[in-house]
C-alpha cells in the first residue's frame, strides 16, 4: 500500500518552509481575496492545516470538509484548528 505523505508527516511543515519559503502559503491566501465569504469550504491536501487556519481566521465558515491522506497530518490539522471548529470526523 502506498504510504503517501505519512513517512514525512512529522517533518511536513519544515519541508514546505524549506522548499518553498512562504510562497505556497502566500499564493494560497492570495486566492482568498478573490472569493466572497464562503459558507461551505472543501479543503484537499492542506497538510497540517496552516492555510485553512488562515482562512478560518479571516472568514466565517459554517461547514468545512477537510481531506488529507496522512493520519498524522490530520491529527496536526485537528490540533491547529480546534479553536475554530466543532470537529466531526469520519
PDB file of N, CA and C in Angstrom:
ATOM      1  N   UNK A   1       0.832  -1.182   0.000  1.00  0.00           N
ATOM      2  CA  UNK A   1       0.000   0.000   0.000  1.00  0.00           C
ATOM      3  C   UNK A   1       0.875   1.244   0.000  1.00  0.00           C
ATOM      4  N   UNK A   2       0.509   2.216  -0.798  1.00  0.00           N
ATOM      5  CA  UNK A   2       1.237   3.480  -0.851  1.00  0.00           C
ATOM      6  C   UNK A   2       1.020   4.237   0.449  1.00  0.00           C
ATOM      7  N   UNK A   3       2.100   4.681   1.067  1.00  0.00           N
ATOM      8  CA  UNK A   3       2.007   5.375   2.344  1.00  0.00           C
ATOM      9  C   UNK A   3       1.789   6.873   2.186  1.00  0.00           C
ATOM     10  N   UNK A   4       1.751   7.380   0.958  1.00  0.00           N
ATOM     11  CA  UNK A   4       1.518   8.804   0.742  1.00  0.00           C
ATOM     12  C   UNK A   4       2.535   9.666   1.473  1.00  0.00           C
ATOM     13  N   UNK A   5       2.047  10.633   2.211  1.00  0.00           N
ATOM     14  CA  UNK A   5       2.909  11.571   2.931  1.00  0.00           C
ATOM     15  C   UNK A   5       3.265  11.101   4.335  1.00  0.00           C
ATOM     16  N   UNK A   6       2.739   9.965   4.753  1.00  0.00           N
ATOM     17  CA  UNK A   6       2.938   9.506   6.130  1.00  0.00           C
ATOM     18  C   UNK A   6       4.409   9.433   6.556  1.00  0.00           C
ATOM     19  N   UNK A   7       5.320   8.940   5.707  1.00  0.00           N
ATOM     20  CA  UNK A   7       6.720   8.886   6.141  1.00  0.00           C
ATOM     21  C   UNK A   7       7.349  10.256   6.433  1.00  0.00           C
ATOM     22  N   UNK A   8       6.831  11.319   5.828  1.00  0.00           N
ATOM     23  CA  UNK A   8       7.400  12.654   6.066  1.00  0.00           C
ATOM     24  C   UNK A   8       6.469  13.562   6.857  1.00  0.00           C
ATOM     25  N   UNK A   9       5.364  13.018   7.338  1.00  0.00           N
ATOM     26  CA  UNK A   9       4.350  13.842   8.009  1.00  0.00           C
ATOM     27  C   UNK A   9       4.907  14.615   9.195  1.00  0.00           C
ATOM     28  N   UNK A  10       5.796  14.017   9.944  1.00  0.00           N
ATOM     29  CA  UNK A  10       6.375  14.701  11.113  1.00  0.00           C
ATOM     30  C   UNK A  10       7.205  15.914  10.715  1.00  0.00           C
ATOM     31  N   UNK A  11       7.697  15.923   9.490  1.00  0.00           N
ATOM     32  CA  UNK A  11       8.566  17.000   9.008  1.00  0.00           C
ATOM     33  C   UNK A  11       7.889  17.884   7.964  1.00  0.00           C
ATOM     34  N   UNK A  12       6.594  17.669   7.735  1.00  0.00           N
ATOM     35  CA  UNK A  12       5.891  18.313   6.626  1.00  0.00           C
ATOM     36  C   UNK A  12       6.031  19.837   6.632  1.00  0.00           C
ATOM     37  N   UNK A  13       5.702  20.489   7.741  1.00  0.00           N
ATOM     38  CA  UNK A  13       5.766  21.958   7.793  1.00  0.00           C
ATOM     39  C   UNK A  13       7.181  22.458   7.536  1.00  0.00           C
ATOM     40  N   UNK A  14       8.142  21.787   8.115  1.00  0.00           N
ATOM     41  CA  UNK A  14       9.551  22.172   7.927  1.00  0.00           C
ATOM     42  C   UNK A  14       9.941  22.021   6.455  1.00  0.00           C
ATOM     43  N   UNK A  15       9.568  20.896   5.840  1.00  0.00           N
ATOM     44  CA  UNK A  15       9.904  20.683   4.427  1.00  0.00           C
ATOM     45  C   UNK A  15       9.247  21.713   3.517  1.00  0.00           C
ATOM     46  N   UNK A  16       7.987  22.027   3.757  1.00  0.00           N
ATOM     47  CA  UNK A  16       7.300  23.036   2.945  1.00  0.00           C
ATOM     48  C   UNK A  16       8.009  24.372   3.072  1.00  0.00           C
ATOM     49  N   UNK A  17       8.380  24.736   4.294  1.00  0.00           N
ATOM     50  CA  UNK A  17       9.060  26.018   4.525  1.00  0.00           C
ATOM     51  C   UNK A  17      10.434  26.041   3.837  1.00  0.00           C
ATOM     52  N   UNK A  18      11.169  24.945   3.908  1.00  0.00           N
ATOM     53  CA  UNK A  18      12.499  24.876   3.283  1.00  0.00           C
ATOM     54  C   UNK A  18      12.385  24.902   1.755  1.00  0.00           C
ATOM     55  N   UNK A  19      11.439  24.142   1.213  1.00  0.00           N
ATOM     56  CA  UNK A  19      11.335  24.008  -0.240  1.00  0.00           C
ATOM     57  C   UNK A  19      10.662  25.189  -0.932  1.00  0.00           C
ATOM     58  N   UNK A  20       9.736  25.855  -0.230  1.00  0.00           N
ATOM     59  CA  UNK A  20       9.017  26.939  -0.913  1.00  0.00           C
ATOM     60  C   UNK A  20       9.057  28.258  -0.160  1.00  0.00           C
ATOM     61  N   UNK A  21       9.772  28.314   0.956  1.00  0.00           N
ATOM     62  CA  UNK A  21       9.705  29.509   1.779  1.00  0.00           C
ATOM     63  C   UNK A  21       8.260  29.665   2.212  1.00  0.00           C
ATOM     64  N   UNK A  22       7.728  30.840   2.099  1.00  0.00           N
ATOM     65  CA  UNK A  22       6.305  31.039   2.375  1.00  0.00           C
ATOM     66  C   UNK A  22       5.516  31.216   1.090  1.00  0.00           C
ATOM     67  N   UNK A  23       6.126  30.902  -0.053  1.00  0.00           N
ATOM     68  CA  UNK A  23       5.489  31.099  -1.345  1.00  0.00           C
ATOM     69  C   UNK A  23       4.181  30.315  -1.469  1.00  0.00           C
ATOM     70  N   UNK A  24       4.185  29.061  -1.081  1.00  0.00           N
ATOM     71  CA  UNK A  24       2.978  28.245  -1.169  1.00  0.00           C
ATOM     72  C   UNK A  24       1.861  28.867  -0.343  1.00  0.00           C
ATOM     73  N   UNK A  25       2.167  29.264   0.890  1.00  0.00           N
ATOM     74  CA  UNK A  25       1.183  29.881   1.776  1.00  0.00           C
ATOM     75  C   UNK A  25       0.658  31.186   1.190  1.00  0.00           C
ATOM     76  N   UNK A  26       1.543  32.056   0.763  1.00  0.00           N
ATOM     77  CA  UNK A  26       1.132  33.360   0.230  1.00  0.00           C
ATOM     78  C   UNK A  26       0.333  33.231  -1.063  1.00  0.00           C
ATOM     79  N   UNK A  27       0.699  32.282  -1.911  1.00  0.00           N
ATOM     80  CA  UNK A  27      -0.083  32.060  -3.136  1.00  0.00           C
ATOM     81  C   UNK A  27      -1.486  31.583  -2.808  1.00  0.00           C
ATOM     82  N   UNK A  28      -1.600  30.693  -1.852  1.00  0.00           N
ATOM     83  CA  UNK A  28      -2.916  30.168  -1.471  1.00  0.00           C
ATOM     84  C   UNK A  28      -3.789  31.262  -0.870  1.00  0.00           C
ATOM     85  N   UNK A  29      -3.240  32.035   0.057  1.00  0.00           N
ATOM     86  CA  UNK A  29      -4.088  33.050   0.705  1.00  0.00           C
ATOM     87  C   UNK A  29      -4.417  34.205  -0.230  1.00  0.00           C
ATOM     88  N   UNK A  30      -3.600  34.436  -1.251  1.00  0.00           N
ATOM     89  CA  UNK A  30      -3.930  35.497  -2.205  1.00  0.00           C
ATOM     90  C   UNK A  30      -5.214  35.168  -2.966  1.00  0.00           C
ATOM     91  N   UNK A  31      -5.526  33.897  -3.097  1.00  0.00           N
ATOM     92  CA  UNK A  31      -6.764  33.493  -3.763  1.00  0.00           C
ATOM     93  C   UNK A  31      -7.995  33.827  -2.925  1.00  0.00           C
ATOM     94  N   UNK A  32      -7.840  33.869  -1.605  1.00  0.00           N
ATOM     95  CA  UNK A  32      -8.984  34.149  -0.737  1.00  0.00           C
ATOM     96  C   UNK A  32      -9.541  35.547  -0.967  1.00  0.00           C
ATOM     97  N   UNK A  33      -8.696  36.473  -1.365  1.00  0.00           N
ATOM     98  CA  UNK A  33      -9.150  37.846  -1.618  1.00  0.00           C
ATOM     99  C   UNK A  33     -10.081  37.910  -2.831  1.00  0.00           C
ATOM    100  N   UNK A  34     -10.058  36.878  -3.652  1.00  0.00           N
ATOM    101  CA  UNK A  34     -10.840  36.888  -4.880  1.00  0.00           C
ATOM    102  C   UNK A  34     -12.188  36.189  -4.742  1.00  0.00           C
ATOM    103  N   UNK A  35     -12.497  35.685  -3.550  1.00  0.00           N
ATOM    104  CA  UNK A  35     -13.770  34.998  -3.358  1.00  0.00           C
ATOM    105  C   UNK A  35     -14.590  35.712  -2.286  1.00  0.00           C
ATOM    106  N   UNK A  36     -15.891  35.566  -2.405  1.00  0.00           N
ATOM    107  CA  UNK A  36     -16.777  36.080  -1.357  1.00  0.00           C
ATOM    108  C   UNK A  36     -16.605  35.206  -0.120  1.00  0.00           C
ATOM    109  N   UNK A  37     -17.138  35.673   0.986  1.00  0.00           N
ATOM    110  CA  UNK A  37     -17.065  34.883   2.205  1.00  0.00           C
ATOM    111  C   UNK A  37     -17.791  33.561   1.983  1.00  0.00           C
ATOM    112  N   UNK A  38     -17.068  32.461   2.068  1.00  0.00           N
ATOM    113  CA  UNK A  38     -17.681  31.162   1.802  1.00  0.00           C
ATOM    114  C   UNK A  38     -18.422  30.646   3.035  1.00  0.00           C
ATOM    115  N   UNK A  39     -19.538  29.972   2.833  1.00  0.00           N
ATOM    116  CA  UNK A  39     -20.202  29.348   3.966  1.00  0.00           C
ATOM    117  C   UNK A  39     -19.821  27.874   4.065  1.00  0.00           C
ATOM    118  N   UNK A  40     -19.460  27.288   2.922  1.00  0.00           N
ATOM    119  CA  UNK A  40     -19.016  25.898   2.892  1.00  0.00           C
ATOM    120  C   UNK A  40     -17.694  25.838   2.133  1.00  0.00           C
ATOM    121  N   UNK A  41     -16.726  25.117   2.714  1.00  0.00           N
ATOM    122  CA  UNK A  41     -15.394  25.039   2.118  1.00  0.00           C
ATOM    123  C   UNK A  41     -14.952  23.585   2.049  1.00  0.00           C
ATOM    124  N   UNK A  42     -14.365  23.209   0.927  1.00  0.00           N
ATOM    125  CA  UNK A  42     -13.728  21.909   0.764  1.00  0.00           C
ATOM    126  C   UNK A  42     -12.230  22.146   0.661  1.00  0.00           C
ATOM    127  N   UNK A  43     -11.485  21.569   1.578  1.00  0.00           N
ATOM    128  CA  UNK A  43     -10.025  21.689   1.577  1.00  0.00           C
ATOM    129  C   UNK A  43      -9.453  20.310   1.267  1.00  0.00           C
ATOM    130  N   UNK A  44      -8.612  20.245   0.251  1.00  0.00           N
ATOM    131  CA  UNK A  44      -7.988  18.980  -0.124  1.00  0.00           C
ATOM    132  C   UNK A  44      -6.479  19.142  -0.020  1.00  0.00           C
ATOM    133  N   UNK A  45      -5.864  18.398   0.875  1.00  0.00           N
ATOM    134  CA  UNK A  45      -4.413  18.349   0.976  1.00  0.00           C
ATOM    135  C   UNK A  45      -3.750  19.593   1.536  1.00  0.00           C
ATOM    136  N   UNK A  46      -4.216  20.081   2.664  1.00  0.00           N
ATOM    137  CA  UNK A  46      -3.564  21.232   3.304  1.00  0.00           C
ATOM    138  C   UNK A  46      -2.573  20.794   4.383  1.00  0.00           C
ATOM    139  N   UNK A  47      -2.178  19.564   4.362  1.00  0.00           N
ATOM    140  CA  UNK A  47      -1.174  19.114   5.325  1.00  0.00           C
ATOM    141  C   UNK A  47      -1.611  19.348   6.750  1.00  0.00           C
ATOM    142  N   UNK A  48      -0.861  20.158   7.479  1.00  0.00           N
ATOM    143  CA  UNK A  48      -1.139  20.384   8.898  1.00  0.00           C
ATOM    144  C   UNK A  48      -2.156  21.497   9.138  1.00  0.00           C
ATOM    145  N   UNK A  49      -2.752  22.040   8.088  1.00  0.00           N
ATOM    146  CA  UNK A  49      -3.845  22.984   8.237  1.00  0.00           C
ATOM    147  C   UNK A  49      -3.474  24.456   8.320  1.00  0.00           C
ATOM    148  N   UNK A  50      -2.257  24.820   7.958  1.00  0.00           N
ATOM    149  CA  UNK A  50      -1.832  26.219   8.073  1.00  0.00           C
ATOM    150  C   UNK A  50      -2.681  27.157   7.204  1.00  0.00           C
ATOM    151  N   UNK A  51      -2.936  26.761   5.977  1.00  0.00           N
ATOM    152  CA  UNK A  51      -3.717  27.608   5.076  1.00  0.00           C
ATOM    153  C   UNK A  51      -5.173  27.666   5.539  1.00  0.00           C
ATOM    154  N   UNK A  52      -5.700  26.543   5.981  1.00  0.00           N
ATOM    155  CA  UNK A  52      -7.065  26.512   6.492  1.00  0.00           C
ATOM    156  C   UNK A  52      -7.196  27.370   7.745  1.00  0.00           C
ATOM    157  N   UNK A  53      -6.197  27.343   8.596  1.00  0.00           N
ATOM    158  CA  UNK A  53      -6.205  28.184   9.795  1.00  0.00           C
ATOM    159  C   UNK A  53      -6.322  29.660   9.413  1.00  0.00           C
ATOM    160  N   UNK A  54      -5.570  30.067   8.424  1.00  0.00           N
ATOM    161  CA  UNK A  54      -5.657  31.454   7.964  1.00  0.00           C
ATOM    162  C   UNK A  54      -7.059  31.763   7.425  1.00  0.00           C
ATOM    163  N   UNK A  55      -7.577  30.878   6.595  1.00  0.00           N
ATOM    164  CA  UNK A  55      -8.914  31.072   6.032  1.00  0.00           C
ATOM    165  C   UNK A  55      -9.943  31.255   7.146  1.00  0.00           C
ATOM    166  N   UNK A  56      -9.898  30.401   8.148  1.00  0.00           N
ATOM    167  CA  UNK A  56     -10.880  30.464   9.235  1.00  0.00           C
ATOM    168  C   UNK A  56     -10.693  31.692  10.115  1.00  0.00           C
ATOM    169  N   UNK A  57      -9.485  32.220  10.159  1.00  0.00           N
ATOM    170  CA  UNK A  57      -9.257  33.435  10.946  1.00  0.00           C
ATOM    171  C   UNK A  57      -9.790  34.681  10.233  1.00  0.00           C
ATOM    172  N   UNK A  58     -10.008  34.575   8.921  1.00  0.00           N
ATOM    173  CA  UNK A  58     -10.448  35.725   8.130  1.00  0.00           C
ATOM    174  C   UNK A  58     -11.918  35.663   7.721  1.00  0.00           C
ATOM    175  N   UNK A  59     -12.508  34.471   7.723  1.00  0.00           N
ATOM    176  CA  UNK A  59     -13.877  34.274   7.232  1.00  0.00           C
ATOM    177  C   UNK A  59     -14.676  33.423   8.211  1.00  0.00           C
ATOM    178  N   UNK A  60     -15.980  33.654   8.224  1.00  0.00           N
ATOM    179  CA  UNK A  60     -16.877  32.783   8.971  1.00  0.00           C
ATOM    180  C   UNK A  60     -17.284  31.657   8.040  1.00  0.00           C
ATOM    181  N   UNK A  61     -16.881  30.461   8.382  1.00  0.00           N
ATOM    182  CA  UNK A  61     -17.188  29.278   7.578  1.00  0.00           C
ATOM    183  C   UNK A  61     -18.127  28.408   8.405  1.00  0.00           C
ATOM    184  N   UNK A  62     -19.259  28.053   7.829  1.00  0.00           N
ATOM    185  CA  UNK A  62     -20.235  27.241   8.559  1.00  0.00           C
ATOM    186  C   UNK A  62     -19.931  25.750   8.458  1.00  0.00           C
ATOM    187  N   UNK A  63     -19.466  25.312   7.304  1.00  0.00           N
ATOM    188  CA  UNK A  63     -19.156  23.895   7.101  1.00  0.00           C
ATOM    189  C   UNK A  63     -17.804  23.785   6.407  1.00  0.00           C
ATOM    190  N   UNK A  64     -16.937  22.960   6.970  1.00  0.00           N
ATOM    191  CA  UNK A  64     -15.610  22.731   6.396  1.00  0.00           C
ATOM    192  C   UNK A  64     -15.419  21.238   6.201  1.00  0.00           C
ATOM    193  N   UNK A  65     -15.108  20.856   4.978  1.00  0.00           N
ATOM    194  CA  UNK A  65     -14.739  19.481   4.672  1.00  0.00           C
ATOM    195  C   UNK A  65     -13.243  19.475   4.441  1.00  0.00           C
ATOM    196  N   UNK A  66     -12.516  18.673   5.217  1.00  0.00           N
ATOM    197  CA  UNK A  66     -11.051  18.656   5.179  1.00  0.00           C
ATOM    198  C   UNK A  66     -10.602  17.259   4.792  1.00  0.00           C
ATOM    199  N   UNK A  67      -9.937  17.150   3.652  1.00  0.00           N
ATOM    200  CA  UNK A  67      -9.495  15.855   3.138  1.00  0.00           C
ATOM    201  C   UNK A  67      -7.973  15.832   3.129  1.00  0.00           C
ATOM    202  N   UNK A  68      -7.422  14.837   3.781  1.00  0.00           N
ATOM    203  CA  UNK A  68      -5.964  14.675   3.839  1.00  0.00           C
ATOM    204  C   UNK A  68      -5.672  13.183   3.904  1.00  0.00           C
ATOM    205  N   UNK A  69      -4.638  12.746   3.216  1.00  0.00           N
ATOM    206  CA  UNK A  69      -4.318  11.327   3.135  1.00  0.00           C
ATOM    207  C   UNK A  69      -3.550  10.810   4.361  1.00  0.00           C
ATOM    208  N   UNK A  70      -2.840  11.669   5.025  1.00  0.00           N
ATOM    209  CA  UNK A  70      -1.977  11.260   6.129  1.00  0.00           C
ATOM    210  C   UNK A  70      -2.687  11.384   7.479  1.00  0.00           C
ATOM    211  N   UNK A  71      -2.836  10.289   8.216  1.00  0.00           N
ATOM    212  CA  UNK A  71      -3.426  10.365   9.551  1.00  0.00           C
ATOM    213  C   UNK A  71      -2.645  11.294  10.493  1.00  0.00           C
ATOM    214  N   UNK A  72      -1.350  11.327  10.357  1.00  0.00           N
ATOM    215  CA  UNK A  72      -0.533  12.212  11.194  1.00  0.00           C
ATOM    216  C   UNK A  72      -0.821  13.672  10.887  1.00  0.00           C
ATOM    217  N   UNK A  73      -0.939  14.012   9.609  1.00  0.00           N
ATOM    218  CA  UNK A  73      -1.245  15.390   9.234  1.00  0.00           C
ATOM    219  C   UNK A  73      -2.678  15.768   9.610  1.00  0.00           C
ATOM    220  N   UNK A  74      -3.596  14.826   9.548  1.00  0.00           N
ATOM    221  CA  UNK A  74      -4.962  15.098  10.006  1.00  0.00           C
ATOM    222  C   UNK A  74      -4.948  15.440  11.488  1.00  0.00           C
ATOM    223  N   UNK A  75      -4.199  14.686  12.274  1.00  0.00           N
ATOM    224  CA  UNK A  75      -4.107  14.959  13.721  1.00  0.00           C
ATOM    225  C   UNK A  75      -3.505  16.346  13.976  1.00  0.00           C
ATOM    226  N   UNK A  76      -2.472  16.702  13.206  1.00  0.00           N
ATOM    227  CA  UNK A  76      -1.875  18.036  13.354  1.00  0.00           C
ATOM    228  C   UNK A  76      -2.878  19.132  12.985  1.00  0.00           C
ATOM    229  N   UNK A  77      -3.626  18.917  11.914  1.00  0.00           N
ATOM    230  CA  UNK A  77      -4.623  19.906  11.494  1.00  0.00           C
ATOM    231  C   UNK A  77      -5.728  20.028  12.545  1.00  0.00           C
ATOM    232  N   UNK A  78      -6.179  18.915  13.075  1.00  0.00           N
ATOM    233  CA  UNK A  78      -7.212  18.964  14.120  1.00  0.00           C
ATOM    234  C   UNK A  78      -6.727  19.773  15.320  1.00  0.00           C
ATOM    235  N   UNK A  79      -5.490  19.551  15.711  1.00  0.00           N
ATOM    236  CA  UNK A  79      -4.928  20.296  16.843  1.00  0.00           C
ATOM    237  C   UNK A  79      -4.859  21.788  16.529  1.00  0.00           C
ATOM    238  N   UNK A  80      -4.407  22.114  15.320  1.00  0.00           N
ATOM    239  CA  UNK A  80      -4.267  23.509  14.908  1.00  0.00           C
ATOM    240  C   UNK A  80      -5.625  24.209  14.778  1.00  0.00           C
ATOM    241  N   UNK A  81      -6.634  23.489  14.330  1.00  0.00           N
ATOM    242  CA  UNK A  81      -7.923  24.089  14.010  1.00  0.00           C
ATOM    243  C   UNK A  81      -8.959  23.967  15.125  1.00  0.00           C
ATOM    244  N   UNK A  82      -8.603  23.341  16.220  1.00  0.00           N
ATOM    245  CA  UNK A  82      -9.551  23.115  17.315  1.00  0.00           C
ATOM    246  C   UNK A  82     -10.226  24.383  17.787  1.00  0.00           C
ATOM    247  N   UNK A  83      -9.516  25.487  17.841  1.00  0.00           N
ATOM    248  CA  UNK A  83     -10.101  26.744  18.317  1.00  0.00           C
ATOM    249  C   UNK A  83     -11.179  27.277  17.376  1.00  0.00           C
ATOM    250  N   UNK A  84     -11.172  26.823  16.130  1.00  0.00           N
ATOM    251  CA  UNK A  84     -12.115  27.329  15.145  1.00  0.00           C
ATOM    252  C   UNK A  84     -13.313  26.415  14.918  1.00  0.00           C
ATOM    253  N   UNK A  85     -13.153  25.151  15.216  1.00  0.00           N
ATOM    254  CA  UNK A  85     -14.131  24.178  14.748  1.00  0.00           C
ATOM    255  C   UNK A  85     -14.708  23.310  15.845  1.00  0.00           C
ATOM    256  N   UNK A  86     -15.928  22.903  15.608  1.00  0.00           N
ATOM    257  CA  UNK A  86     -16.504  21.781  16.333  1.00  0.00           C
ATOM    258  C   UNK A  86     -16.221  20.598  15.417  1.00  0.00           C
ATOM    259  N   UNK A  87     -15.343  19.696  15.811  1.00  0.00           N
ATOM    260  CA  UNK A  87     -14.874  18.648  14.911  1.00  0.00           C
ATOM    261  C   UNK A  87     -15.830  17.465  14.872  1.00  0.00           C
ATOM    262  N   UNK A  88     -16.176  17.065  13.663  1.00  0.00           N
ATOM    263  CA  UNK A  88     -16.901  15.828  13.401  1.00  0.00           C
ATOM    264  C   UNK A  88     -16.065  15.065  12.416  1.00  0.00           C
ATOM    265  N   UNK A  89     -15.479  13.968  12.846  1.00  0.00           N
ATOM    266  CA  UNK A  89     -14.599  13.224  11.953  1.00  0.00           C
ATOM    267  C   UNK A  89     -15.266  11.921  11.532  1.00  0.00           C
ATOM    268  N   UNK A  90     -14.875  11.469  10.349  1.00  0.00           N
ATOM    269  CA  UNK A  90     -15.393  10.195   9.829  1.00  0.00           C
ATOM    270  C   UNK A  90     -14.400   9.112  10.091  1.00  0.00           C
TER     271      UNK A  90
END
